[in-house]
JSON list of C-alpha atoms in Angstrom, two decimals:
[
{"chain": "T", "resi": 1, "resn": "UNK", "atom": "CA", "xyz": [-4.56, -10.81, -49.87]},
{"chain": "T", "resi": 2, "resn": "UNK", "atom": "CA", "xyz": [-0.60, -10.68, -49.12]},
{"chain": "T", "resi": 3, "resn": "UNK", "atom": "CA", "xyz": [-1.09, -6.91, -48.25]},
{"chain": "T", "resi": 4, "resn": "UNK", "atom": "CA", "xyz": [-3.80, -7.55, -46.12]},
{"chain": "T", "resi": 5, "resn": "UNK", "atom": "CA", "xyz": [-2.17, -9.89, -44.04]},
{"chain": "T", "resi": 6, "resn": "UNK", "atom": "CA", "xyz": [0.61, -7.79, -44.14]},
{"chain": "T", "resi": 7, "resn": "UNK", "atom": "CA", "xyz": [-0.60, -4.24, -43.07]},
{"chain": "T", "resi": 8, "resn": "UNK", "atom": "CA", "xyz": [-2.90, -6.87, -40.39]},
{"chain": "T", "resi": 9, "resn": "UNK", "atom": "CA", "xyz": [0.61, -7.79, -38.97]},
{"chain": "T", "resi": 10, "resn": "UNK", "atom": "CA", "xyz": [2.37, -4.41, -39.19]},
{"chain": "T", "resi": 11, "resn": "UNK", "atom": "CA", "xyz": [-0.92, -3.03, -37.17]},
{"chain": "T", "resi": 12, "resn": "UNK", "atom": "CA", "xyz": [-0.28, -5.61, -34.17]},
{"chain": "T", "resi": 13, "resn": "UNK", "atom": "CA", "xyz": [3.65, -5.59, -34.45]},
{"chain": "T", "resi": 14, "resn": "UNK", "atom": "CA", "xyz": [2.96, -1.52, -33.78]},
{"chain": "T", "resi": 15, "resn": "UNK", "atom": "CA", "xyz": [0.48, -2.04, -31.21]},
{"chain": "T", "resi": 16, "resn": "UNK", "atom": "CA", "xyz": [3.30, -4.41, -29.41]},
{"chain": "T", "resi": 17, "resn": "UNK", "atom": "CA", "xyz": [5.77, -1.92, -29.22]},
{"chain": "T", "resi": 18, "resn": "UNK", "atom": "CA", "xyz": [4.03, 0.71, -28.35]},
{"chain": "T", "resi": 19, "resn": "UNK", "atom": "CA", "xyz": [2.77, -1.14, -25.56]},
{"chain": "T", "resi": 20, "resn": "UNK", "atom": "CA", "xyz": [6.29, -2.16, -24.60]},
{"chain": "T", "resi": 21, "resn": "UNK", "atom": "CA", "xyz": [7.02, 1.18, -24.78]},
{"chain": "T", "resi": 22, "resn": "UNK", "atom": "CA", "xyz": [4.54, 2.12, -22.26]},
{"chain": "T", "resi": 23, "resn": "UNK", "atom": "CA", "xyz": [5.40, -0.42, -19.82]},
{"chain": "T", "resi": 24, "resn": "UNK", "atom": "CA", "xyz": [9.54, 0.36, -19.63]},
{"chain": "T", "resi": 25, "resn": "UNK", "atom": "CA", "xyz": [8.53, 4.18, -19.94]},
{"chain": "T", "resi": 26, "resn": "UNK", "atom": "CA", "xyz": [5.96, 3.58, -17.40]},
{"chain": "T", "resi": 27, "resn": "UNK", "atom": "CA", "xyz": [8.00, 1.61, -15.07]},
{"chain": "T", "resi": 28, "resn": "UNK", "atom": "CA", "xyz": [10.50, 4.60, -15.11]},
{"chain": "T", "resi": 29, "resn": "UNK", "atom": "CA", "xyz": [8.35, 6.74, -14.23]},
{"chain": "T", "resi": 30, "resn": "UNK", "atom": "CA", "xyz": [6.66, 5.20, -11.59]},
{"chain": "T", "resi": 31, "resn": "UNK", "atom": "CA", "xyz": [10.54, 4.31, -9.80]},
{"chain": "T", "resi": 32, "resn": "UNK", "atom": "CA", "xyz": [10.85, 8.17, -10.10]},
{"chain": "T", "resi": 33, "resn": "UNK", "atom": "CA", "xyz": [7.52, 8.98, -8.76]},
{"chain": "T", "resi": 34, "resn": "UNK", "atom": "CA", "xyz": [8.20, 6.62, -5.96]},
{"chain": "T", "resi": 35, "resn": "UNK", "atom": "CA", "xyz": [11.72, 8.07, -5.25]},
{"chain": "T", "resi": 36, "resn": "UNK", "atom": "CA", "xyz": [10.41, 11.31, -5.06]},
{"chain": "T", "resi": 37, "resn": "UNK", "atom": "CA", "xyz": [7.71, 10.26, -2.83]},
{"chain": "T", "resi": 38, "resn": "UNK", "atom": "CA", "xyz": [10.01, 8.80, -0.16]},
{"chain": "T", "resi": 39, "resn": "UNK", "atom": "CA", "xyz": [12.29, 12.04, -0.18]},
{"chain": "T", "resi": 40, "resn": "UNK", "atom": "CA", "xyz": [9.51, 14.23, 0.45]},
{"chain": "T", "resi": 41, "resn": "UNK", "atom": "CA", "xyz": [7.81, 11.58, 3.36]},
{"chain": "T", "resi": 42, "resn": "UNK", "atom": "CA", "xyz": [11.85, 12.03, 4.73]},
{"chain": "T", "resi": 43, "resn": "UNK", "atom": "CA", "xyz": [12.00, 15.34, 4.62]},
{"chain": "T", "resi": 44, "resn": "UNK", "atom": "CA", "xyz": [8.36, 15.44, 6.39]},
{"chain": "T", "resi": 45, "resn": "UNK", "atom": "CA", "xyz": [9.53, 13.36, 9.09]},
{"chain": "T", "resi": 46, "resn": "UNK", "atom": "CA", "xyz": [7.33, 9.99, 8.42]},
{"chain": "T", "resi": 47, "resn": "UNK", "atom": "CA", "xyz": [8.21, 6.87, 10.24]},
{"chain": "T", "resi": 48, "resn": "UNK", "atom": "CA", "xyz": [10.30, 4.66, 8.16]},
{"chain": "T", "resi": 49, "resn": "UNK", "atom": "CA", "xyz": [8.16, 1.88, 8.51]},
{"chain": "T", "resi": 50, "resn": "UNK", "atom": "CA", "xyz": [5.54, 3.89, 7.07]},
{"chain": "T", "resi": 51, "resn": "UNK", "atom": "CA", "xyz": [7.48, 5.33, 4.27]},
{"chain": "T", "resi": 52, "resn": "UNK", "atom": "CA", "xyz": [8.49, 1.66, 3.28]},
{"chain": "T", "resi": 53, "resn": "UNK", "atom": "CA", "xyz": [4.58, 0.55, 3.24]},
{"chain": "T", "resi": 54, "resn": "UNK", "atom": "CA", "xyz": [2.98, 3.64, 1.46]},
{"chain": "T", "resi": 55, "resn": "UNK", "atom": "CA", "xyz": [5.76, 3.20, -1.01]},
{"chain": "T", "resi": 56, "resn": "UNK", "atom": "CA", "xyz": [5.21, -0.29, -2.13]},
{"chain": "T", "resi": 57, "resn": "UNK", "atom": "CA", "xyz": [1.39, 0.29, -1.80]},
{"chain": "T", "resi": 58, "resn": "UNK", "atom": "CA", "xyz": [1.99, 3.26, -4.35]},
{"chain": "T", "resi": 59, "resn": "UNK", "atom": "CA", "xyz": [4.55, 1.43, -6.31]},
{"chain": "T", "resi": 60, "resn": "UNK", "atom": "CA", "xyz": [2.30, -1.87, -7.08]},
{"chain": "T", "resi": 61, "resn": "UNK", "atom": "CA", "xyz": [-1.40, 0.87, -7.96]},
{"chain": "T", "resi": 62, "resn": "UNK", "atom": "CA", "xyz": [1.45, 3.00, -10.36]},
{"chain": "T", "resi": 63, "resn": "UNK", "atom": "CA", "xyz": [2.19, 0.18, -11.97]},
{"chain": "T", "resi": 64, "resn": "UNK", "atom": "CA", "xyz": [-1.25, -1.47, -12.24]},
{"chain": "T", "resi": 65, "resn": "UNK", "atom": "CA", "xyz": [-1.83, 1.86, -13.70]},
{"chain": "T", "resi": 66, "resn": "UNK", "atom": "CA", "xyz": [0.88, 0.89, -16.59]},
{"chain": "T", "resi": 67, "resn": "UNK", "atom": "CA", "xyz": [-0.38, -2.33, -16.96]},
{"chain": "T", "resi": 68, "resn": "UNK", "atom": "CA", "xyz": [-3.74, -1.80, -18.02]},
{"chain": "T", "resi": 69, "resn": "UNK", "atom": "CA", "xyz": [-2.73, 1.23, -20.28]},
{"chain": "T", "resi": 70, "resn": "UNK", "atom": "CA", "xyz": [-0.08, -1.29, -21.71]},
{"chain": "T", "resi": 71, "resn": "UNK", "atom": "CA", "xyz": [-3.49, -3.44, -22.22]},
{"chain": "T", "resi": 72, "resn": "UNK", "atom": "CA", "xyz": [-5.56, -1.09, -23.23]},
{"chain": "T", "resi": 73, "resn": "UNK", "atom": "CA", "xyz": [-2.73, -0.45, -26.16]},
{"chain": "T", "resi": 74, "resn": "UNK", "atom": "CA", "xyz": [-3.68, -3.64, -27.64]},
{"chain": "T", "resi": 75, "resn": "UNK", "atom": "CA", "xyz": [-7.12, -3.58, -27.52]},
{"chain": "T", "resi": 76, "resn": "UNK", "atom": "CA", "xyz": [-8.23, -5.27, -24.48]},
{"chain": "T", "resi": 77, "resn": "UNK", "atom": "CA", "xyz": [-11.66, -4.13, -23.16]},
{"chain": "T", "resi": 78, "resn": "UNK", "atom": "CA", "xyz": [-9.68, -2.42, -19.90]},
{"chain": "T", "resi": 79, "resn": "UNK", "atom": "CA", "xyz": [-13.21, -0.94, -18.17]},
{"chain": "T", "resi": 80, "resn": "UNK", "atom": "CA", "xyz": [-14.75, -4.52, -17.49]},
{"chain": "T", "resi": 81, "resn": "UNK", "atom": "CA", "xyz": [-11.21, -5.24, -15.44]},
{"chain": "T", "resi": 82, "resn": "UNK", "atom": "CA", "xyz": [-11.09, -1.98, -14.01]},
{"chain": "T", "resi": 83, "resn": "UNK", "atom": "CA", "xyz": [-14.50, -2.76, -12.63]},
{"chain": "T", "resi": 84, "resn": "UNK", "atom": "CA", "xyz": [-13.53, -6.42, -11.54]},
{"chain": "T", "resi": 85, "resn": "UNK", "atom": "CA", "xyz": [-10.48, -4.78, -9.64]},
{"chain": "T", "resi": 86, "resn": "UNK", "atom": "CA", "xyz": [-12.95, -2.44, -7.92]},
{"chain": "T", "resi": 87, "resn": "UNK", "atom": "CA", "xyz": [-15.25, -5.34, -7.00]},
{"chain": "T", "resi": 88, "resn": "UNK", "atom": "CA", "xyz": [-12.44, -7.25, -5.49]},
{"chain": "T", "resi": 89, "resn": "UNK", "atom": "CA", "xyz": [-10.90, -4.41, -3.54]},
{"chain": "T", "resi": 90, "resn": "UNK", "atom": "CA", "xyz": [-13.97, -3.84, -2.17]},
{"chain": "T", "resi": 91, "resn": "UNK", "atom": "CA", "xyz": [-14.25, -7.50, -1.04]},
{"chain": "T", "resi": 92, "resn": "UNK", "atom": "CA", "xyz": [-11.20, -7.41, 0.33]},
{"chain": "T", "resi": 93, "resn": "UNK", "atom": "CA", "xyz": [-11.94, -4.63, 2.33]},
{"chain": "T", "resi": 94, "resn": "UNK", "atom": "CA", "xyz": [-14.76, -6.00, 3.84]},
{"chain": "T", "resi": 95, "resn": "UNK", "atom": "CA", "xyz": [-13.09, -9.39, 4.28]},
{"chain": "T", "resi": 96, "resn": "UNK", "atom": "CA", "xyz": [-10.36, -7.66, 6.01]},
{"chain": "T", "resi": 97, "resn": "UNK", "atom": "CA", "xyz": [-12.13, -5.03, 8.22]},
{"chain": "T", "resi": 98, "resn": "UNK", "atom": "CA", "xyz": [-10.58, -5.72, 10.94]},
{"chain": "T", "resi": 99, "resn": "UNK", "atom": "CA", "xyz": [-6.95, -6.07, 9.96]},
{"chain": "T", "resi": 100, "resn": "UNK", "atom": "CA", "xyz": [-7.67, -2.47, 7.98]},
{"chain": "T", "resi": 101, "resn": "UNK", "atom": "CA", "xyz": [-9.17, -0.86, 11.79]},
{"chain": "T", "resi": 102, "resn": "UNK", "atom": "CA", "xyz": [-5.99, -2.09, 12.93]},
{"chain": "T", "resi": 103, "resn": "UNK", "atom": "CA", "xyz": [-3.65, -0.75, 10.17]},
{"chain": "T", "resi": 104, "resn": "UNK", "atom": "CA", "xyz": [-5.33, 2.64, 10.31]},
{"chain": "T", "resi": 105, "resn": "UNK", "atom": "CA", "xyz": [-4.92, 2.96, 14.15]},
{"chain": "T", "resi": 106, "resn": "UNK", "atom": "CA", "xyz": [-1.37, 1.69, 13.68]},
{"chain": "T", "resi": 107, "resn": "UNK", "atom": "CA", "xyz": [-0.50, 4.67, 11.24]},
{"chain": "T", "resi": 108, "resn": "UNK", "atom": "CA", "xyz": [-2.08, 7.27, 13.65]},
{"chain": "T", "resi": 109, "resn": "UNK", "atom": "CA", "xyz": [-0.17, 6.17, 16.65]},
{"chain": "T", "resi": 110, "resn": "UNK", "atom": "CA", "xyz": [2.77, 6.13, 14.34]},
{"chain": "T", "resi": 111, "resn": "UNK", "atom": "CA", "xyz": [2.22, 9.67, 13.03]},
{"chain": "T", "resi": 112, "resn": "UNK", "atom": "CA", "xyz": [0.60, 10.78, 15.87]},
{"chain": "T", "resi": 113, "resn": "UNK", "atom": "CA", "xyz": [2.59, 9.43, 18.73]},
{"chain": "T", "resi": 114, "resn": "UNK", "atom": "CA", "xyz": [1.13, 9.72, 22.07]},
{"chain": "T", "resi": 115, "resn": "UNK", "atom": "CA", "xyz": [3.05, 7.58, 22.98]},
{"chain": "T", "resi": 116, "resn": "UNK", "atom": "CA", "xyz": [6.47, 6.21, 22.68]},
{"chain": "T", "resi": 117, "resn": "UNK", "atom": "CA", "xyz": [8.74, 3.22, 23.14]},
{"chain": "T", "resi": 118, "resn": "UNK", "atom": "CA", "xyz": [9.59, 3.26, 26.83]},
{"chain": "T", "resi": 119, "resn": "UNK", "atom": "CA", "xyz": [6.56, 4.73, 28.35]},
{"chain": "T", "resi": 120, "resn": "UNK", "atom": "CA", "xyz": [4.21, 3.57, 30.91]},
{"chain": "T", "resi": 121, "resn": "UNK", "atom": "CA", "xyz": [0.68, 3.77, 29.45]},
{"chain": "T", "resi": 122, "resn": "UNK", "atom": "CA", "xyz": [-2.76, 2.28, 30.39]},
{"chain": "T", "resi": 123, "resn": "UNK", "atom": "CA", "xyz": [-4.68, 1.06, 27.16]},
{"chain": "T", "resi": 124, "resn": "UNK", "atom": "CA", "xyz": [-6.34, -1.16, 25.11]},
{"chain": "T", "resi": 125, "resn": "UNK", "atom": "CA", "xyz": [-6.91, -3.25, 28.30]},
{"chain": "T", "resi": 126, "resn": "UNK", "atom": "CA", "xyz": [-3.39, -3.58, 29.10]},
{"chain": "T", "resi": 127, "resn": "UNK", "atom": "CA", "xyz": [-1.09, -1.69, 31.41]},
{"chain": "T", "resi": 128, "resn": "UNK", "atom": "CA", "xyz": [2.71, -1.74, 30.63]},
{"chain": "T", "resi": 129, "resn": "UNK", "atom": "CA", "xyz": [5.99, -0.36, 29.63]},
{"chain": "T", "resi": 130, "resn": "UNK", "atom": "CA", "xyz": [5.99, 0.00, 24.84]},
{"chain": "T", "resi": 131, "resn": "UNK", "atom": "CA", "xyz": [8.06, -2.18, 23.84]},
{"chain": "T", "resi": 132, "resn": "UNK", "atom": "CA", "xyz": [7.26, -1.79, 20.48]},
{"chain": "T", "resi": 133, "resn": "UNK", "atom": "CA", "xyz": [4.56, -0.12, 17.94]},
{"chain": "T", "resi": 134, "resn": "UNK", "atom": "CA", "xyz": [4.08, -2.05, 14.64]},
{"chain": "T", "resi": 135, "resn": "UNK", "atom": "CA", "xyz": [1.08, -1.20, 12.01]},
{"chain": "T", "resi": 136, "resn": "UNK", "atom": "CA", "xyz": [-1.05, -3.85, 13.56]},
{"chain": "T", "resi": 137, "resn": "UNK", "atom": "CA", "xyz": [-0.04, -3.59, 17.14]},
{"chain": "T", "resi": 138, "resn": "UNK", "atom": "CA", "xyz": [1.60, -3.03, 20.19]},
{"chain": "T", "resi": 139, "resn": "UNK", "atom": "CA", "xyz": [3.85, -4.69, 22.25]},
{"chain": "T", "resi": 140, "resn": "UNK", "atom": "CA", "xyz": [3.94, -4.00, 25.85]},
{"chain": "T", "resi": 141, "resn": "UNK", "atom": "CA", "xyz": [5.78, -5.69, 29.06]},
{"chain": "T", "resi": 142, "resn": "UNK", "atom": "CA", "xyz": [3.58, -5.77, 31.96]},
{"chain": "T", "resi": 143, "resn": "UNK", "atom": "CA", "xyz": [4.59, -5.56, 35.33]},
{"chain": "T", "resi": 144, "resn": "UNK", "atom": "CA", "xyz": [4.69, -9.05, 36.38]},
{"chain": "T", "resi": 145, "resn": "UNK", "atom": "CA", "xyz": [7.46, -9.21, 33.43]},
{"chain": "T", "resi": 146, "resn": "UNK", "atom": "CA", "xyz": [5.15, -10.39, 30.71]},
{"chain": "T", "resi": 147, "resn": "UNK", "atom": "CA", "xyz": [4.57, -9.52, 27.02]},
{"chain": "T", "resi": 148, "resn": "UNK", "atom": "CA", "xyz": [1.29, -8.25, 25.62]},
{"chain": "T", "resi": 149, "resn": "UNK", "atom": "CA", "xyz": [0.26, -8.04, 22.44]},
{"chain": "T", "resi": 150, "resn": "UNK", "atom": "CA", "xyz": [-2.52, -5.85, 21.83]},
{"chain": "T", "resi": 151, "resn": "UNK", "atom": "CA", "xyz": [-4.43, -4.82, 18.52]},
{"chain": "T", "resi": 152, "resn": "UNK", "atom": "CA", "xyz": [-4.05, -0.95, 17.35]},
{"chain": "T", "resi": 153, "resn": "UNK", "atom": "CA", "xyz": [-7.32, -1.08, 17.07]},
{"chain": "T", "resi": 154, "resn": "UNK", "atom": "CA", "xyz": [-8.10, -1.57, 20.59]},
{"chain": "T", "resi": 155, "resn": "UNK", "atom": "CA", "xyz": [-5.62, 1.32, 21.36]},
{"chain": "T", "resi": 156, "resn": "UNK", "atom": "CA", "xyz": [-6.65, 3.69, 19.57]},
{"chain": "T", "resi": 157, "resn": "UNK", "atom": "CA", "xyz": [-10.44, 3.63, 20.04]},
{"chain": "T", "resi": 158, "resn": "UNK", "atom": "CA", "xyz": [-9.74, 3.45, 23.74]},
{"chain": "T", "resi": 159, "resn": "UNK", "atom": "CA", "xyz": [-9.00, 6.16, 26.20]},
{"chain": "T", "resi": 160, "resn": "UNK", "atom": "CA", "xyz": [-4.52, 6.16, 26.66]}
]
């Protein structure tokens, strides 16, 4: 009986480390990954604000990643949560629909700029001089000196 609980508690004492192991291993990996990732998006000229989003966005799936292979290490029935994770992403994207039109515009006028700060542009309902371009929107100062702030969304699906 002694070896059984014995071999019982060497089995889970194993399973713990490795699955320590695969979370520090796992976390070094993904702060190389990540580091790598933001050279290259330098090198490629990417918008800092944009590099600093994609990063963390990348940084907290990586190690998501590590967490449910650290779980899966000790026996944890992973594809049920996988499939949870799914099923709340994808209520989260509907819930946030709107916020995600305007994100996605927001990165395109980043990365596409057809405009700049300092320009004079009709759009989105607005005319003014940028003022500023943020993921979710722009800021522009009209001509009777006032600040508008209008959804990416509504400036990119428009004509500029």
């Amino acid at each position: 009986m002694e070896t059984a609980t014995g071999s019982i508690v060497a089995y889970w004492l194993m399973n713990i480390l490795y699955a320590a192991l695969i979370v520090f291993v796992g976390r070094i990996v993904v702060k190389w990954l990540i580091k790598l990732a933001r050279k290259l998006m330098v090198r490629a000229n990417i918008d800092p604000i944009l590099i600093n989003f994609f990063s963390m966005i990348a940084n907290a799936i990586l190690l998501l990643f590590v967490l449910i292979a650290a779980l899966d290490q000790l026996g944890v029935d992973t594809t049920s949560m996988i499939a949870v994770l799914g099923a709340a992403g994808l209520a989260i994207g509907l819930a946030l629909k709107d916020s995600l039109q305007n994100f996605a515009a927001g990165v395109m006028l980043i990365m596409f700029r057809p405009f700049k700060i300092g320009d004079f542009v009709e759009a989105g309902g607005a005319m003014g001089v940028i003022e500023n371009i943020s993921i979710f929107n722009t800021i522009m100062k009209t001509g009777d000196n006032r600040e508008v702030i209008v959804p990416n969304g509504m400036i990119y699906g428009d004509t500029i």
